[in-house]
Coordinates of C-alpha atoms in Angstrom, one line a residue:
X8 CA 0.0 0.0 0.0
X9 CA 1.3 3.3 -1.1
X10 CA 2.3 6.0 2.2
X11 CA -0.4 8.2 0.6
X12 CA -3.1 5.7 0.5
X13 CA -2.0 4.7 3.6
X14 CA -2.1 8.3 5.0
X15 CA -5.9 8.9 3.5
X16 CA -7.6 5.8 5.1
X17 CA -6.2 6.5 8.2
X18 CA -7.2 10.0 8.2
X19 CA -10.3 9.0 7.1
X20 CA -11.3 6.2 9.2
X21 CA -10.2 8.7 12.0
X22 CA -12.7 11.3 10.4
X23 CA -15.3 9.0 10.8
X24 CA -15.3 7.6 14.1
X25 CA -15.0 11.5 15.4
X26 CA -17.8 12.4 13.2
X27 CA -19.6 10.0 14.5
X28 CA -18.6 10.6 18.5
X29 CA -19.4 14.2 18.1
X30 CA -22.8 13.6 15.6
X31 CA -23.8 11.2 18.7
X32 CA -23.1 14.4 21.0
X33 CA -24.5 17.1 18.5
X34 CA -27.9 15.2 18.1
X35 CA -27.9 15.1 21.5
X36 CA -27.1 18.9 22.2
X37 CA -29.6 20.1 19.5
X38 CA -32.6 17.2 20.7
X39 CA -32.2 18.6 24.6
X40 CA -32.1 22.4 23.7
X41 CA -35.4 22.2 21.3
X42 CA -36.9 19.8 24.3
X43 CA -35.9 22.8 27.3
X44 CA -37.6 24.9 24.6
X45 CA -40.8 23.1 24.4
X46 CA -40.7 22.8 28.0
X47 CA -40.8 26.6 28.2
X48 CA -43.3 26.7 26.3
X49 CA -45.4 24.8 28.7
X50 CA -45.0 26.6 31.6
X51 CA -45.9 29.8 29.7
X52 CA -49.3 28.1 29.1
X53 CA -49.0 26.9 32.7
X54 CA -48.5 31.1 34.0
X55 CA -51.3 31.7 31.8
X56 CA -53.6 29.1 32.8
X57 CA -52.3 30.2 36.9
X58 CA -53.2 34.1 35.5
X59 CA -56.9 33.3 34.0
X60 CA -57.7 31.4 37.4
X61 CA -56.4 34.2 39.3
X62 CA -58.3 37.0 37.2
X63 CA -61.7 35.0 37.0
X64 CA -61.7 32.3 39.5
X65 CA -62.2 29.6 36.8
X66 CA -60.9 27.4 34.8
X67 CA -59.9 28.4 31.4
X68 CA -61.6 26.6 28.5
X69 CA -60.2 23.2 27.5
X70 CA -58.1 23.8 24.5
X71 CA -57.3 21.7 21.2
X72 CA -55.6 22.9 18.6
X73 CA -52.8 20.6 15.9
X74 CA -49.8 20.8 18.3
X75 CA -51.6 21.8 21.4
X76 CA -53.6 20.3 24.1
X77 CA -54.5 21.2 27.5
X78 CA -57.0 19.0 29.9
X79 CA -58.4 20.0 33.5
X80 CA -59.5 17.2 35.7
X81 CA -61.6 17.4 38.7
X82 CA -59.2 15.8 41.8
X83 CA -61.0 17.0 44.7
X84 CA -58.8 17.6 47.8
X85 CA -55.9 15.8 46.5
X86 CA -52.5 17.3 44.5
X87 CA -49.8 15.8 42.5
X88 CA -46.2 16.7 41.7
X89 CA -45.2 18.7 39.3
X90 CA -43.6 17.3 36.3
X91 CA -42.3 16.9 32.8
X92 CA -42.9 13.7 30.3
X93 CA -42.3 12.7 27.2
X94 CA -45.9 11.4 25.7
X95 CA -48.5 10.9 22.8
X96 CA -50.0 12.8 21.3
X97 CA -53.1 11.8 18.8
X98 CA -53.1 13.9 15.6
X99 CA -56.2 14.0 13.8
X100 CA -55.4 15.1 10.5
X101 CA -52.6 12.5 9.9
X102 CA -54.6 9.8 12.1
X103 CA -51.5 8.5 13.7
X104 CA -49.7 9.6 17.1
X105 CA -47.2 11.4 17.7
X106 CA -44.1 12.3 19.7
X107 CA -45.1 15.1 22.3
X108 CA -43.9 16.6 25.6
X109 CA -46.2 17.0 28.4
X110 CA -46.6 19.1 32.1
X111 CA -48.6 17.8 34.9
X112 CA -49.5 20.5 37.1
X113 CA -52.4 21.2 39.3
X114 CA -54.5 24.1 40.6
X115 CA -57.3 25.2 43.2
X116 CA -59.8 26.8 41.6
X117 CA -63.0 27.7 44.6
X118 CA -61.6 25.0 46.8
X119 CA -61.6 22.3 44.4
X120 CA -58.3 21.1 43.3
X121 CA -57.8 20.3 39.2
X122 CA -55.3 18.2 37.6
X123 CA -53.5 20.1 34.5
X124 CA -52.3 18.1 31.7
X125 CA -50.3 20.3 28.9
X126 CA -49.3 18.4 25.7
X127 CA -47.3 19.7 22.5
X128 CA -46.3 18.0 19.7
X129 CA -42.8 17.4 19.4
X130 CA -43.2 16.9 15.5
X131 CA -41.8 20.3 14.4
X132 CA -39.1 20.2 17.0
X133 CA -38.3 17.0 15.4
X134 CA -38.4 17.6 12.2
X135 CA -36.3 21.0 12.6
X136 CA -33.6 19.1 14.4
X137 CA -33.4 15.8 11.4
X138 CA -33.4 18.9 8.9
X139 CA -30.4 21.0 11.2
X140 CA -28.8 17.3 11.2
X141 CA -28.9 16.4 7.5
X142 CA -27.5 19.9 6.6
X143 CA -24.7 19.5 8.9
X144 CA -24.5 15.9 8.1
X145 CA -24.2 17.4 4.3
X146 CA -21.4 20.5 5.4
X147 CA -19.8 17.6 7.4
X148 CA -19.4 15.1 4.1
X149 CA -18.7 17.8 1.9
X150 CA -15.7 19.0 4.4
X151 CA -14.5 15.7 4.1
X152 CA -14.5 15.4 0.4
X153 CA -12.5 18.9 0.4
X154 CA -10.0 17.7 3.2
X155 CA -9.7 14.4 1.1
X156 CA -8.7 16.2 -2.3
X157 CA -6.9 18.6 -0.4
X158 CA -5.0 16.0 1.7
X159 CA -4.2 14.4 -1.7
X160 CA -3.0 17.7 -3.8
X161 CA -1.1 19.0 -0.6
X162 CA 0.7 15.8 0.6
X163 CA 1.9 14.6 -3.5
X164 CA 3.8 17.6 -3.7
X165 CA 4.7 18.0 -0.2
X166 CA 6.6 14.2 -1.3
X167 CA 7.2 14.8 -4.4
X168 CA 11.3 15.4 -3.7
X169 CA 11.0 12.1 -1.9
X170 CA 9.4 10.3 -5.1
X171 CA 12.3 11.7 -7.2
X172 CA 15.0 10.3 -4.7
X173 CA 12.8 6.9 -5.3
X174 CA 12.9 7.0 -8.6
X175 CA 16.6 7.8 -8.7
X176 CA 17.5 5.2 -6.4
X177 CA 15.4 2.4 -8.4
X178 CA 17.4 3.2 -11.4
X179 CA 21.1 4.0 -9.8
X180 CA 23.6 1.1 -11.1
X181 CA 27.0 1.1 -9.6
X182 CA 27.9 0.2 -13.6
X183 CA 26.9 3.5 -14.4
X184 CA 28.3 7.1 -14.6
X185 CA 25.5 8.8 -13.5
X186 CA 24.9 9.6 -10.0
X187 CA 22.2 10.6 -7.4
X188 CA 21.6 14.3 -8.3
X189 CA 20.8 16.9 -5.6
X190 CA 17.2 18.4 -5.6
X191 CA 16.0 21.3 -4.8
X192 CA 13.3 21.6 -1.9
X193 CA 12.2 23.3 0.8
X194 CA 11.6 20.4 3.3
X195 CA 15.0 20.5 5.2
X196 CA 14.2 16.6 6.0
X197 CA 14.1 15.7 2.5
X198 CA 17.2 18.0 1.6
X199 CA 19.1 15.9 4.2
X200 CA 18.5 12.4 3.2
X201 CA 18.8 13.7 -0.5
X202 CA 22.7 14.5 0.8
X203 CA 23.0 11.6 2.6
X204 CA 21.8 9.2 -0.2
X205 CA 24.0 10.9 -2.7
X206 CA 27.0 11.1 -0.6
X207 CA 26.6 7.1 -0.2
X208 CA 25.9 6.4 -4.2
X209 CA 29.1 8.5 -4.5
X210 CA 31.1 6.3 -1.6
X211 CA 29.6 3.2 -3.2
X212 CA 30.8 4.2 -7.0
X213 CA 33.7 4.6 -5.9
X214 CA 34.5 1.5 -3.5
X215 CA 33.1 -0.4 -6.9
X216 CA 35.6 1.2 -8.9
X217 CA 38.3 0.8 -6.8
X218 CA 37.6 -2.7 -6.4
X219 CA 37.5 -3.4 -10.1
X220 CA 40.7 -1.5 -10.7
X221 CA 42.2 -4.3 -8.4
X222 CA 40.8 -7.0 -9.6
X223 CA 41.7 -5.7 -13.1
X224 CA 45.2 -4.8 -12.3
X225 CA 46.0 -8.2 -10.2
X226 CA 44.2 -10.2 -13.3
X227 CA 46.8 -8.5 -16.0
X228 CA 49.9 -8.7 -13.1
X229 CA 49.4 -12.4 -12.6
X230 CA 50.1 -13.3 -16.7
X231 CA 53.4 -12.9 -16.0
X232 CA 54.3 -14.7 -13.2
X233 CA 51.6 -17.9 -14.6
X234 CA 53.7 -17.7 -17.8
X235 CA 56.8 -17.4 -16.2
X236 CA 55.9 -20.6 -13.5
X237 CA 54.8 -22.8 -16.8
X238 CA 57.9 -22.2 -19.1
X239 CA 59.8 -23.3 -15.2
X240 CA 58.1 -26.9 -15.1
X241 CA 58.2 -27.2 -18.9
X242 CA 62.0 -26.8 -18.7
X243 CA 61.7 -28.8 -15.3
X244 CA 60.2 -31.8 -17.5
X245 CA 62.4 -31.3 -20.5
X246 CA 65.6 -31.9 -18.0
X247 CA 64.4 -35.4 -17.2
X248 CA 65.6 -37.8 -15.1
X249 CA 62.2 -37.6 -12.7
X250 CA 60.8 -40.4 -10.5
X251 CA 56.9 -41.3 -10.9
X252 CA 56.4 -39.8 -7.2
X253 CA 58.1 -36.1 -9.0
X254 CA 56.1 -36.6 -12.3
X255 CA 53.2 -37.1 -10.4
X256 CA 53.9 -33.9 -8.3
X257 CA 54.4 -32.1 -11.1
X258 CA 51.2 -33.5 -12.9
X259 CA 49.2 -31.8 -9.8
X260 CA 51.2 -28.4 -10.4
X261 CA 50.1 -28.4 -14.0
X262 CA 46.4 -29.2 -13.4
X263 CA 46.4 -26.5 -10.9
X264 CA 48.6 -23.6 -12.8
X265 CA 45.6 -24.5 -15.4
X266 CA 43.1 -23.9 -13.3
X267 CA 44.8 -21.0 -12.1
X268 CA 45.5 -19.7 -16.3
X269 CA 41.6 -20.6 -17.0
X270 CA 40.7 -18.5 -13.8
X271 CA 42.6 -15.3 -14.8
X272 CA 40.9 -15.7 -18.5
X273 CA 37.9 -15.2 -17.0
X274 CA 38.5 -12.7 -14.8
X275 CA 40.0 -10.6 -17.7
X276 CA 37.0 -11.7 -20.0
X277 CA 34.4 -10.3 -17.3
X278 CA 36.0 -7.2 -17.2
X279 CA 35.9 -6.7 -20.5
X280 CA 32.6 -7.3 -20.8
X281 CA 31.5 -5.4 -17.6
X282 CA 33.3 -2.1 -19.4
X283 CA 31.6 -2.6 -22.6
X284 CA 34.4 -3.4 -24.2
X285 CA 33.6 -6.0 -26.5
X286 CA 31.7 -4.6 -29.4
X287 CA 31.6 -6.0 -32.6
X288 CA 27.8 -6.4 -32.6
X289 CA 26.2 -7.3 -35.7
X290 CA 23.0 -9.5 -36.7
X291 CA 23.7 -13.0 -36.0
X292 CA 21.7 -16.0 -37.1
X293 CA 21.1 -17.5 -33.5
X294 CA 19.8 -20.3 -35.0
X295 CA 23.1 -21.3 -37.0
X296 CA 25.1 -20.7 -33.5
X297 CA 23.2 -22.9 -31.6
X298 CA 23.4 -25.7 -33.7
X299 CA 27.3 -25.2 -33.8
X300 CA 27.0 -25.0 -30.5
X301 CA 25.5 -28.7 -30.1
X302 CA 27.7 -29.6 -32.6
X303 CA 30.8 -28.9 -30.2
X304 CA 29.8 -30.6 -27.1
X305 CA 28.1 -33.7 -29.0
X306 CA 31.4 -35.4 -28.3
X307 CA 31.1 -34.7 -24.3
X308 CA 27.3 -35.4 -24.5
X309 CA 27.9 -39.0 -26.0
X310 CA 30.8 -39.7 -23.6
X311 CA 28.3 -39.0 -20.8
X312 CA 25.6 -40.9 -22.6
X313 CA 22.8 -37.6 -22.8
X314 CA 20.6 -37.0 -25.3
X315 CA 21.1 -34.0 -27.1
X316 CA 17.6 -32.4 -28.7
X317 CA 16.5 -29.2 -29.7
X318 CA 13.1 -27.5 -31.1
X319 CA 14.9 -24.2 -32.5
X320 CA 13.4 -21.4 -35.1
X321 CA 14.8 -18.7 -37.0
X322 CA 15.6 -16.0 -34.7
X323 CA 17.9 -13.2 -35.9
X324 CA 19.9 -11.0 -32.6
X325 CA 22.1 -7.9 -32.9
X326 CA 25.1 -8.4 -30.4
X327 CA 28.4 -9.8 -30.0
X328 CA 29.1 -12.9 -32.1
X329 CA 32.0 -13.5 -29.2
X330 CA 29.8 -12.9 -26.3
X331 CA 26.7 -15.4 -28.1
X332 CA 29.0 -17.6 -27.7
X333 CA 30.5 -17.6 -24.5
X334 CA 26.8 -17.1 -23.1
X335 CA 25.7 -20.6 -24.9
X336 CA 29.0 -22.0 -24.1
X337 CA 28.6 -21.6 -20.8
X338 CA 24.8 -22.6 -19.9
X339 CA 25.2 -25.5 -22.7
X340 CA 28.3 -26.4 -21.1
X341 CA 26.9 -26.6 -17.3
X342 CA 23.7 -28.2 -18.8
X343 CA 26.0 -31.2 -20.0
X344 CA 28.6 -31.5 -17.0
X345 CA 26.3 -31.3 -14.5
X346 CA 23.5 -34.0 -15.6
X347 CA 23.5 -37.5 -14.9
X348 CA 24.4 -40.8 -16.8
X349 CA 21.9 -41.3 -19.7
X350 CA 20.3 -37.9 -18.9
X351 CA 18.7 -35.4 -21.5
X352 CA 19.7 -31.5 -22.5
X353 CA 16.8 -30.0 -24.4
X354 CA 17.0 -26.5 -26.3
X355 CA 14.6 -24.7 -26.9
X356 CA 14.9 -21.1 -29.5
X357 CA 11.8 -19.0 -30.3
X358 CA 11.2 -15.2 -31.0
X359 CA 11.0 -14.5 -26.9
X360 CA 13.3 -16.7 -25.1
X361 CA 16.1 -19.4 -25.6
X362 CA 15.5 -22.3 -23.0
X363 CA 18.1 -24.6 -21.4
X364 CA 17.0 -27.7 -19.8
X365 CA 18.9 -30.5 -18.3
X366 CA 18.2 -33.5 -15.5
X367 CA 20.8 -33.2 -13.3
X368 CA 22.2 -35.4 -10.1
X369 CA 21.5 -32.3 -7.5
X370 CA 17.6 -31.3 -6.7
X371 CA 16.8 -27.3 -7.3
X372 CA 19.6 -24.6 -6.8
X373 CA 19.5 -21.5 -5.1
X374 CA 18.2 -18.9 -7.4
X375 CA 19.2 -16.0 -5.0
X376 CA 22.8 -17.5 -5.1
X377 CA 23.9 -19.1 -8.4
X378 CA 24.6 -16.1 -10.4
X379 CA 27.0 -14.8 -7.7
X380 CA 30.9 -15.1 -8.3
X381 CA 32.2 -18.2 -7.2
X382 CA 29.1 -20.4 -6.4
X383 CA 29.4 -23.5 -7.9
X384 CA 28.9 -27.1 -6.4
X385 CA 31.4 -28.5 -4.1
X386 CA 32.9 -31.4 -6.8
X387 CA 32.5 -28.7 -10.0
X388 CA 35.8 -28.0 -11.8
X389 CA 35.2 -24.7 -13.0
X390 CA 35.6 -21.2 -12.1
X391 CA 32.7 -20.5 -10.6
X392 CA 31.9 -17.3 -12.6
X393 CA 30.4 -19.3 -16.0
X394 CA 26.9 -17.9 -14.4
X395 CA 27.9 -14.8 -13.7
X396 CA 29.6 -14.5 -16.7
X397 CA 26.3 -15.5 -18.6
X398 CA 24.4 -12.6 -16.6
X399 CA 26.9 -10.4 -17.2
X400 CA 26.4 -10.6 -21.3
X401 CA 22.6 -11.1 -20.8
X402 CA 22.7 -7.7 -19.1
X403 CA 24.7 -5.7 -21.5
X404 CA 22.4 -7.0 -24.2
X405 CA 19.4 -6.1 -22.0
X406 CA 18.0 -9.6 -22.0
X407 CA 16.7 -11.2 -18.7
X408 CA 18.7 -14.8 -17.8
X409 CA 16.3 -16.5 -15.2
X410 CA 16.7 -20.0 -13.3
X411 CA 13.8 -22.5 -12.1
X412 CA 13.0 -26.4 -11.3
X413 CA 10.3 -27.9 -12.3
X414 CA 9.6 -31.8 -12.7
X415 CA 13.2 -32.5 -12.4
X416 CA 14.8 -30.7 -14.9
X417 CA 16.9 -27.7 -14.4
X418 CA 15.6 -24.1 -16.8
X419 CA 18.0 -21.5 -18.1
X420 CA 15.8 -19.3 -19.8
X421 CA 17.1 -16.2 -21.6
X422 CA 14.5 -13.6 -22.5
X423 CA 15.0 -11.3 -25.2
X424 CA 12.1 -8.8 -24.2

């Protein structure tokens, strides 16, 4: 959920529940100030009914109108409190009753006491207050609608400078020249991360640089001394006179200076390609490649007893003839060398992707780890940096190189959108 969205249904829910606290306590207010008003009016017409019997020593005519009623009852010596009710009132017209507020009083009138019973019809009172609620209910829903749009309008630009720090940091690349810019706002928060962010992209381009410089430099320095430590066992071997235990020893030195020679090839070759410097792109036949491809490693197929098949169509690519094929060198490569006895390799080539899939003697790999440098399994002979190699090119052509199980086989799949 986005902070915005976030921000708006929690200010609204908010809204709400005090709108509807303080409706509770408005209705409330309004209801009990209209009600002390009818009750006025009833002991007006009590004062005047107390005024006539005082004048005239009678009582007043019983009275009837649509909202008011007034009855006198004969109670001889007896009395009764004074007090206000809430009652019925019968309404003639509409043939129904209705909500009303009464007064019981009482009165001597010649030495005979009478019961007063004064009724008004609440129906106005009520009305008037569900007409003053649904016009504040109305100002109320319309405030909200303004405080909602204004909310909206007012807090997108107030983070705006923090959407543009977003977007920068989404699309900052340590591979790239460009860095975090500074932007210009008012908001002293946002002008402080702003520094802080681009102060670290700049920290963090340059630790990457640094680190490739070394790795660069120490993959040129060691040519030399490999070179040199090669010619010395060749002319070790060419002096003869060795026992089996010495060739043996010296066997070991040459599988491992090898490794060590195929290691640095690699190294230099990833450099390359992570500077962009390999590029003699043209429009390749992918098709053709491929098939040379599977003509190379038929030889180590058959010696490992794998079936070699492939569902390919025309498919035409503009990049690196080299780097096409060290990309299918590699993931046809680890398709082969890691399968099992009398396993399968399928490719796959249509106008989307090129798919790689192999059985294999280990269950699913780590997708979050095999494209790192170095990660390969524990009994592997290579480098280590075939996957990473393989991103590496996939990236720089701006395909997508994804990994998944399913049904025991192993997926490379390259996407070319």
């Amino acid at each position: 959920m986005k902070l915005l969205d976030k921000y708006n249904r929690i200010s609204l829910l908010t809204t709400i529940l005090v709108i509807i606290v303080t409706g509770f306590i408005y209705y409330f207010t309004i209801s009990y100030i209209l009600t002390d008003q009818v009750d006025k009016d009833l002991v007006v017409e009590e004062n005047e009914i107390f005024e006539h019997v005082k004048l005239n020593h009678n009582l007043p005519e019983v009275f009837k109108s649509e909202d008011l009623k007034i009855l006198f009852k004969n109670i001889g010596q007896d009395t009764m409190p004074r007090q206000f009710s809430n009652t019925q009132f019968w309404d003639d017209k509409e043939k129904e009753q209705e909500a009303a507020r009464g007064l019981q009083s009482w009165v001597r009138v010649n030495g005979v006491n009478y019961s007063i019973h004064i009724i008004e019809s609440k129906v106005e009172t009520e009305e008037l207050i569900r007409l003053i609620f649904l016009i504040t209910l109305g100002i109320i829903l319309l405030l909200i609608i303004a405080l909602i749009t204004i909310n909206r309008l007012v807090i997108r630009n107030l983070w705006q400078p923090f959407y543009d720090m977003l977007r920068q940091i989404k699309l900052f690349n340590v591979t790239d020249q460009n860095s975090i810019t500074p932007l210009t706002t008012g908001i002293e928060e946002f002008r402080d991360m702003n520094e802080e962010i681009s102060a670290m992209s700049t920290r963090v381009k340059q630790d990457y640089q640094e680190l490739k410089t070394f790795v660069e430099n120490a993959a040129h320095e060691l040519m030399t001394p490999i070179a040199v430590m090669n010619s010395k066992l060749d002319t070790l071997i060419q002096t003869g006179g060795l026992n089996d235990e010495q060739g043996t020893l010296i066997g070991d030195m040459y599988g491992t200076m090898g490794k060590l020679t195929r290691l640095n090839k690699v190294m230099l070759l990833l450099t390359k390609i992570e500077n962009n410097l390999i590029n003699d792109q043209e429009a390749l036949d992918v098709r053709a490649t491929i098939e040379t491809a599977c003509s190379e490693f038929q030889d180590l197929a058959y010696n490992k007893e794998l079936r070699l098949h492939t569902e390919l169509t025309d498919v035409t690519l503009f990049m690196s003839k080299t780097l096409l094929d060290i990309l299918l060198g590699n993931l046809l490569g680890n398709a082969i060398r890691h399968n099992r006895p009398g396993g399968v390799v399928t490719v796959k080539l249509n106008q989307q992707a090129l798919i790689i899939q192999n059985t294999g003697k280990f269950d699913a790999l780590d997708a979050s780890t095999i494209f790192r440098r170095f990660q390969k399994a524990s009994d592997s002979e290579g480098s280590g940096l075939g996957l990473t190699l393989a991103r590496q090119i996939c990236e720089n052509n701006g395909f997508r190189l994804q990994y998944s199980f399913e049904d025991h086989l192993h997926t490379f799949t390259v996407n070319f959108k």
